[in-house]
Short mmCIF file of C-alpha atoms in Angstrom, two decimals:
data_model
loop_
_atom_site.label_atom_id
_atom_site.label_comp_id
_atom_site.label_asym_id
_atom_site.label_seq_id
_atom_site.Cartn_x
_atom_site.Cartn_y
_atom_site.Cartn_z
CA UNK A 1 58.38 -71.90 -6.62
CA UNK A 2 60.38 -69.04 -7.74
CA UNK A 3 59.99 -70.87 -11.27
CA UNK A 4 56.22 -70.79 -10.77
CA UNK A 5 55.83 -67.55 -9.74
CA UNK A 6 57.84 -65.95 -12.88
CA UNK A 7 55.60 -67.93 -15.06
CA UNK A 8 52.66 -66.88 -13.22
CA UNK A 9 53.60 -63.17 -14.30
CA UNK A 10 54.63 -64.00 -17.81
CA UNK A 11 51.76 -65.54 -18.15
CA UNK A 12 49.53 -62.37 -16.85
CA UNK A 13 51.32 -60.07 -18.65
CA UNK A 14 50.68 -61.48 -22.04
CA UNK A 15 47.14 -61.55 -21.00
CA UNK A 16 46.77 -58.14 -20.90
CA UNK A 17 44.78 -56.46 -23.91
CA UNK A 18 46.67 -54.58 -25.97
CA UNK A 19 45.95 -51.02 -26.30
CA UNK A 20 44.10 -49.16 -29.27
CA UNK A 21 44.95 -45.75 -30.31
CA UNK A 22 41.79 -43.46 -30.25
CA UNK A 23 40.76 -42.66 -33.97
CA UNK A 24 40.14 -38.70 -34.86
CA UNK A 25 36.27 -38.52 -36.01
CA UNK A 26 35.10 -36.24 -38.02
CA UNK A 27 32.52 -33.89 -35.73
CA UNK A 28 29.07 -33.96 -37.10
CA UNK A 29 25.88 -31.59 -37.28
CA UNK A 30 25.11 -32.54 -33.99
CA UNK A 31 28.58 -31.62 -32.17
CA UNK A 32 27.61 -29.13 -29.48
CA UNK A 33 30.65 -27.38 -30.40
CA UNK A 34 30.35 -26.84 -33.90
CA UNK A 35 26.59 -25.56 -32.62
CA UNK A 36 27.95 -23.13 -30.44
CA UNK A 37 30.60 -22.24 -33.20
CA UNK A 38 27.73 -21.33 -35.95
CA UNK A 39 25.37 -19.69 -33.06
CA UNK A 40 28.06 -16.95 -31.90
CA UNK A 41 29.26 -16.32 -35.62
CA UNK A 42 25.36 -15.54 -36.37
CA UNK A 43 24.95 -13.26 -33.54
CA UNK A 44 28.09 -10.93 -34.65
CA UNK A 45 26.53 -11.10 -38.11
CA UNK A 46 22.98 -9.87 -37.04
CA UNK A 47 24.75 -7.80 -34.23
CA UNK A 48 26.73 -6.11 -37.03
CA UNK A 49 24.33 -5.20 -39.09
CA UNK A 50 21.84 -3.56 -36.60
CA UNK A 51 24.66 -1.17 -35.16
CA UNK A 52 25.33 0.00 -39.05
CA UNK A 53 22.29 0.40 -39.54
CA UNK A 54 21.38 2.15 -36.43
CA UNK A 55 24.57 4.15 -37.46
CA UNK A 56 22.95 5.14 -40.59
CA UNK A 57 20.01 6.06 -39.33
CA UNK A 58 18.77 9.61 -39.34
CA UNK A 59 15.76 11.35 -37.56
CA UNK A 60 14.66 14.95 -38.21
CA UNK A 61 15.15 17.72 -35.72
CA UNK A 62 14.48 21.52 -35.74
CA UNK A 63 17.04 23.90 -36.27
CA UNK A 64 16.77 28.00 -36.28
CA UNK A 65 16.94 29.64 -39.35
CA UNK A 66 18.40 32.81 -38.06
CA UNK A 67 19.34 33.64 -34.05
CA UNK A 68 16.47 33.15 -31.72
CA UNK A 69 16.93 35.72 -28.70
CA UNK A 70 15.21 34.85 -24.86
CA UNK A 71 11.40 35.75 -25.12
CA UNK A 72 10.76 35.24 -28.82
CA UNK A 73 7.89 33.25 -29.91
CA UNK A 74 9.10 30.07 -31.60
CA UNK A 75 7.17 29.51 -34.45
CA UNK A 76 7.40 26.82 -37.53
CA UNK A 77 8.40 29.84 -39.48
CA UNK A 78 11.77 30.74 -37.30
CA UNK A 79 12.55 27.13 -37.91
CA UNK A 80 13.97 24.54 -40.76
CA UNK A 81 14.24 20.74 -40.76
CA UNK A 82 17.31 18.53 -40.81
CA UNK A 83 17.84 14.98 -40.69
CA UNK A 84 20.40 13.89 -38.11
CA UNK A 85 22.00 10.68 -37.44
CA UNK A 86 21.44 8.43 -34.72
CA UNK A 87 24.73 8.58 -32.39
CA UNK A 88 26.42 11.63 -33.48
CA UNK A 89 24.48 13.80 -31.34
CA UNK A 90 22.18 13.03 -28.15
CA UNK A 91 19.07 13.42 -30.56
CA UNK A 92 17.03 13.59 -27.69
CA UNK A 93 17.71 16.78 -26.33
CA UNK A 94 16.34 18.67 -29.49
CA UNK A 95 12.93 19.72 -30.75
CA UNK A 96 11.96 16.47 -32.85
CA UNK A 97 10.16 17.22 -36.30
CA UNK A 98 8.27 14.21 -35.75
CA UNK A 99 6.38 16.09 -32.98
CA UNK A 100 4.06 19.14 -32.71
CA UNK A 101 5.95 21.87 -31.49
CA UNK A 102 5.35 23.31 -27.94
CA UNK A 103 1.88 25.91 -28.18
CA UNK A 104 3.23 28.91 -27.28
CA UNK A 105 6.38 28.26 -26.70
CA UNK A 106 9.26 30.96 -25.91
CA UNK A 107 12.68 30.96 -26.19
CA UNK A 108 14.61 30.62 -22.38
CA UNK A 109 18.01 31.48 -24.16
CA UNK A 110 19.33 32.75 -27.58
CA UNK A 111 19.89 29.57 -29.74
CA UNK A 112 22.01 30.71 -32.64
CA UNK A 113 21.63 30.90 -36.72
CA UNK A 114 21.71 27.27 -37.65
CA UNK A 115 21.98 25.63 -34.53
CA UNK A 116 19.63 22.65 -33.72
CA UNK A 117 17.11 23.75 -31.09
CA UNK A 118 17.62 22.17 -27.25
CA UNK A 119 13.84 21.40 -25.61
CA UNK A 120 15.58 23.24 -22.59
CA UNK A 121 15.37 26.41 -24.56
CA UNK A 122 11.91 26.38 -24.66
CA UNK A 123 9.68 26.97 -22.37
CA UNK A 124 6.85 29.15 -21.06
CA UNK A 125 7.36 33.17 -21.47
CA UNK A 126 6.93 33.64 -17.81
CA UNK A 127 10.06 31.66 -17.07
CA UNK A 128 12.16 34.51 -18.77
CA UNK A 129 14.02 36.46 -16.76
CA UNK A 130 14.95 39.26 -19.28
CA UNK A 131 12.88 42.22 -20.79
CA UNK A 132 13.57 43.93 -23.86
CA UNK A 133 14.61 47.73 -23.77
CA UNK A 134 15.29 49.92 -26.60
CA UNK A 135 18.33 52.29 -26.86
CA UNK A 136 18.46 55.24 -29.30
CA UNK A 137 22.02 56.06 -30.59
CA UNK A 138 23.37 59.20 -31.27
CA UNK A 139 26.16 57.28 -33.55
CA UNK A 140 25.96 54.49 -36.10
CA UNK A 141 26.06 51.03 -34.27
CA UNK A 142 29.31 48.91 -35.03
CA UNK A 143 29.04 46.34 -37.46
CA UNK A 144 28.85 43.35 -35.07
CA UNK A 145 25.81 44.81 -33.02
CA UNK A 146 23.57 42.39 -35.11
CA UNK A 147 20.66 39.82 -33.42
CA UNK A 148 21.78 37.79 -30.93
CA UNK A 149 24.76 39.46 -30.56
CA UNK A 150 26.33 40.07 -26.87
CA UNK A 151 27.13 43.79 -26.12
CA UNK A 152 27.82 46.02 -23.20
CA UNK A 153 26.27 49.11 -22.22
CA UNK A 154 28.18 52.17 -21.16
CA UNK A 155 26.72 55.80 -19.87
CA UNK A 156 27.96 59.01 -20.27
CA UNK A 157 27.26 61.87 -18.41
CA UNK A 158 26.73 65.09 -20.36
CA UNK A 159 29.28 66.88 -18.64
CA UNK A 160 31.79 64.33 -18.43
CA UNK A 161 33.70 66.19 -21.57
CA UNK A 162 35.20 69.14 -19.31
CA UNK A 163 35.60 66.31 -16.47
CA UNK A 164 37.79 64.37 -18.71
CA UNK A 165 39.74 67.30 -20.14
CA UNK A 166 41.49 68.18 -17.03
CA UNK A 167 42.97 65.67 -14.61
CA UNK A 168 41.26 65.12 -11.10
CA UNK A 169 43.93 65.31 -8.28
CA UNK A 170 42.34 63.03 -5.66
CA UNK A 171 44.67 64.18 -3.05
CA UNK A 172 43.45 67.67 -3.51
CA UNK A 173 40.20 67.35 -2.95
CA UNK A 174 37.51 66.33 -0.51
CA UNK A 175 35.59 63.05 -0.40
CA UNK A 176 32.98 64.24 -1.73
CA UNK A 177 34.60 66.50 -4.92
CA UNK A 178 36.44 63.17 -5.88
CA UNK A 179 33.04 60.80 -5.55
CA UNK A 180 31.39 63.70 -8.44
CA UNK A 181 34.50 63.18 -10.31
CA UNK A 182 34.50 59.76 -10.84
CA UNK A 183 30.21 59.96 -11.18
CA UNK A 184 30.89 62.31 -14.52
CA UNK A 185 33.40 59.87 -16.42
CA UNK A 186 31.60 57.24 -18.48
CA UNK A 187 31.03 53.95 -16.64
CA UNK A 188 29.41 50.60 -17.63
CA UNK A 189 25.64 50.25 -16.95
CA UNK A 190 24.78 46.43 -17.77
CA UNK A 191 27.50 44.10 -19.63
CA UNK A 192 26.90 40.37 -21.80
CA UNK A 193 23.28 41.38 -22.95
CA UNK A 194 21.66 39.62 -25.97
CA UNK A 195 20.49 41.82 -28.86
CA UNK A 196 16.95 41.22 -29.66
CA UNK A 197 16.10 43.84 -32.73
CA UNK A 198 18.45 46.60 -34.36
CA UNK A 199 16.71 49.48 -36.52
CA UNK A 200 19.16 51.13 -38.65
CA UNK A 201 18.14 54.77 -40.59
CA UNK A 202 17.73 53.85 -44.32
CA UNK A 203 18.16 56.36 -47.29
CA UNK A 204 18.80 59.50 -46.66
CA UNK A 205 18.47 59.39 -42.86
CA UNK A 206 21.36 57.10 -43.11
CA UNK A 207 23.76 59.81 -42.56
CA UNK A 208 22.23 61.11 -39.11
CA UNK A 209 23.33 57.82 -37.70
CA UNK A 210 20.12 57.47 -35.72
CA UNK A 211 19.75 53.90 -35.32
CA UNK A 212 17.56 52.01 -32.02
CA UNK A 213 18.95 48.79 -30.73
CA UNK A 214 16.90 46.60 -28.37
CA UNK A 215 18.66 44.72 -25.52
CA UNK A 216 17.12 42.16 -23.67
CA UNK A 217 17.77 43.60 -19.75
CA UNK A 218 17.99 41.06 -16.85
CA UNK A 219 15.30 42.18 -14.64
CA UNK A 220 17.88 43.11 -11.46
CA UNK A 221 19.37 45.42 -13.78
CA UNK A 222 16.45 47.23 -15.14
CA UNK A 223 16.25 50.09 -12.37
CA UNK A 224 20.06 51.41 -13.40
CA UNK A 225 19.37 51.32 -17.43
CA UNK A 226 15.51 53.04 -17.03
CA UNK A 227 17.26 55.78 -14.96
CA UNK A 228 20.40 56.35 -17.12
CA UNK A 229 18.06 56.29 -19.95
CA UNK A 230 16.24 59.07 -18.54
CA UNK A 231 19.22 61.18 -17.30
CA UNK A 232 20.98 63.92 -18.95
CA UNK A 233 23.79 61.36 -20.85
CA UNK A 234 24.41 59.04 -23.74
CA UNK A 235 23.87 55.24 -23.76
CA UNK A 236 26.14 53.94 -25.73
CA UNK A 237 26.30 50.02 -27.11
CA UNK A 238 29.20 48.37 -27.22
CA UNK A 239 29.85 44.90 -28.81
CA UNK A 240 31.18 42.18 -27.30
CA UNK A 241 34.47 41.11 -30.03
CA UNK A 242 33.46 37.63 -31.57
CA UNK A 243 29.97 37.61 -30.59
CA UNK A 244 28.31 38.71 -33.53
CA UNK A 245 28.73 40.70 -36.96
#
C-alpha cells in the first residue's frame, strides 16, 4: 500500500500543468493608463499657456498727471493712461480706462504725481472733510511747500519778539503772568495739512516775498486757523521734510 500510495503522488504530481511565464505586452491606444498619461500632460500644456498669457496681459488704468489734493474735481484732463499687467497689481482697485469716469467726481484724498488712481479716492465732494484756506506770507515759502505737499502751521503773536528776548521765570510769577507768557511765544495751529494751490510773486514783486499758499483745513480745526488768521500775528507754513519739493 505504501507502494501504491507513492505512485499515486508521483503520478499527480507529473500531472500538474506546468507553469507559463506572463509575456510583457506592449500597451496600446486603448490602455487607460497611457489615456490618463496624455490627458494630464495636455492639461499642464493648456494650463501653461493661459497663466502666461494671463501674465502678459495688460489692461489700462488712470493715473494723475500731477498731485491731486482732497476736493479737486477729477477730470480726463488731470489724468493719463497706462497699460498695466494683470497680477502685478490688484487692477481692480483703480479707475479703469475702459470705463467712463465718475460725473463729478472729487478727490477724498491727495493721490500723488504719477500714481495710479484708487476708486476709493473718489467720491462725491460732500464726503470731504477738508476746506481750503489761504495763507498770505510775509516771507518766501520754502522750496518743498509745492501741491500736495504736507506742512504745518505755526502762529506768532506780534509781541512775542520782546517775550522771547528775555527769559520768563515761572517761579516768579503768578498763574496767570506765566499762562500770557507762554500765549505770546509762537505755537503750532494745525499740523500734516495737504497743500492745494501756492501763488508765488513773479517779476519784480519777487523780491517782497509775498507769496499765498492754500491749505486744505480739516473742518474741527477751522475755528483756531480763521481766528489766528484774523489776530494781530504771523501764520507761518512750515513743510513737512520729505513730503514735497
Amino acid at each position: 500500500m505504501l507502494g501504491t500510495t507513492g505512485d499515486q503522488m508521483n503520478t499527480s504530481v507529473l500531472d500538474l500543468p506546468a507553469p507559463v511565464a506572463p509575456r510583457l505586452r506592449r500597451p496600446g491606444w486603448r490602455d487607460p493608463r497611457l489615456l490618463a498619461g496624455v490627458a494630464m500632460v495636455a492639461a499642464s500644456v493648456v494650463l501653461g499657456s493661459w497663466a502666461v498669457r494671463t501674465a502678459q496681459r495688460t489692461v489700462p488704468v488712470y493715473v494723475a498727471r500731477d498731485a491731486i489734493v482732497a476736493g479737486q474735481r477729477v477730470e480726463a484732463g488731470a489724468l493719463a493712461v497706462v497699460d498695466v499687467r494683470l497680477g502685478s497689481v490688484d487692477v481692480g482697485r483703480y479707475l479703469s480706462a475702459e470705463e467712463p469716469l465718475p460725473t463729478d467726481g472729487t478727490a477724498l484724498r491727495t493721490v500723488g504725481a504719477g500714481e495710479l488712481v484708487p476708486r476709493a479716492a473718489i467720491g462725491d465732494a460732500a464726503d470731504v472733510d477738508v476746506r481750503p484756506v489761504a495763507i498770505g506770507l510775509v516771507r518766501p515759502p520754502a522750496k518743498a511747500v509745492t501741491v500736495g505737499a504736507l506742512v504745518d502751521l505755526w502762529f506768532t503773536p506780534s509781541d512775542s519778539a520782546g517775550a522771547g528776548d528775555e527769559p520768563v521765570d515761572d517761579a516768579a510769577v503768578d498763574a496767570a503772568d506765566a499762562e500770557a507768557a507762554d500765549s505770546a511765544r509762537p505755537h503750532p495751529l494745525a499740523t500734516g495739512l495737504t497743500v492745494a494751490e501756492v501763488t508765488r510773486p513773479d517779476g519784480g514783486f519777487a523780491a517782497t516775498g509775498a507769496a499765498t499758499v492754500q491749505v486744505l483745513v480739516p473742518t474741527d480745526a477751522l475755528p483756531g486757523v480763521l481766528a489766528a488768521l484774523s489776530a494781530d500775528g504771523t501764520v507761518d507754513v512750515v513743510p513737512l521734510p520729505g513730503s514735497g519739493g
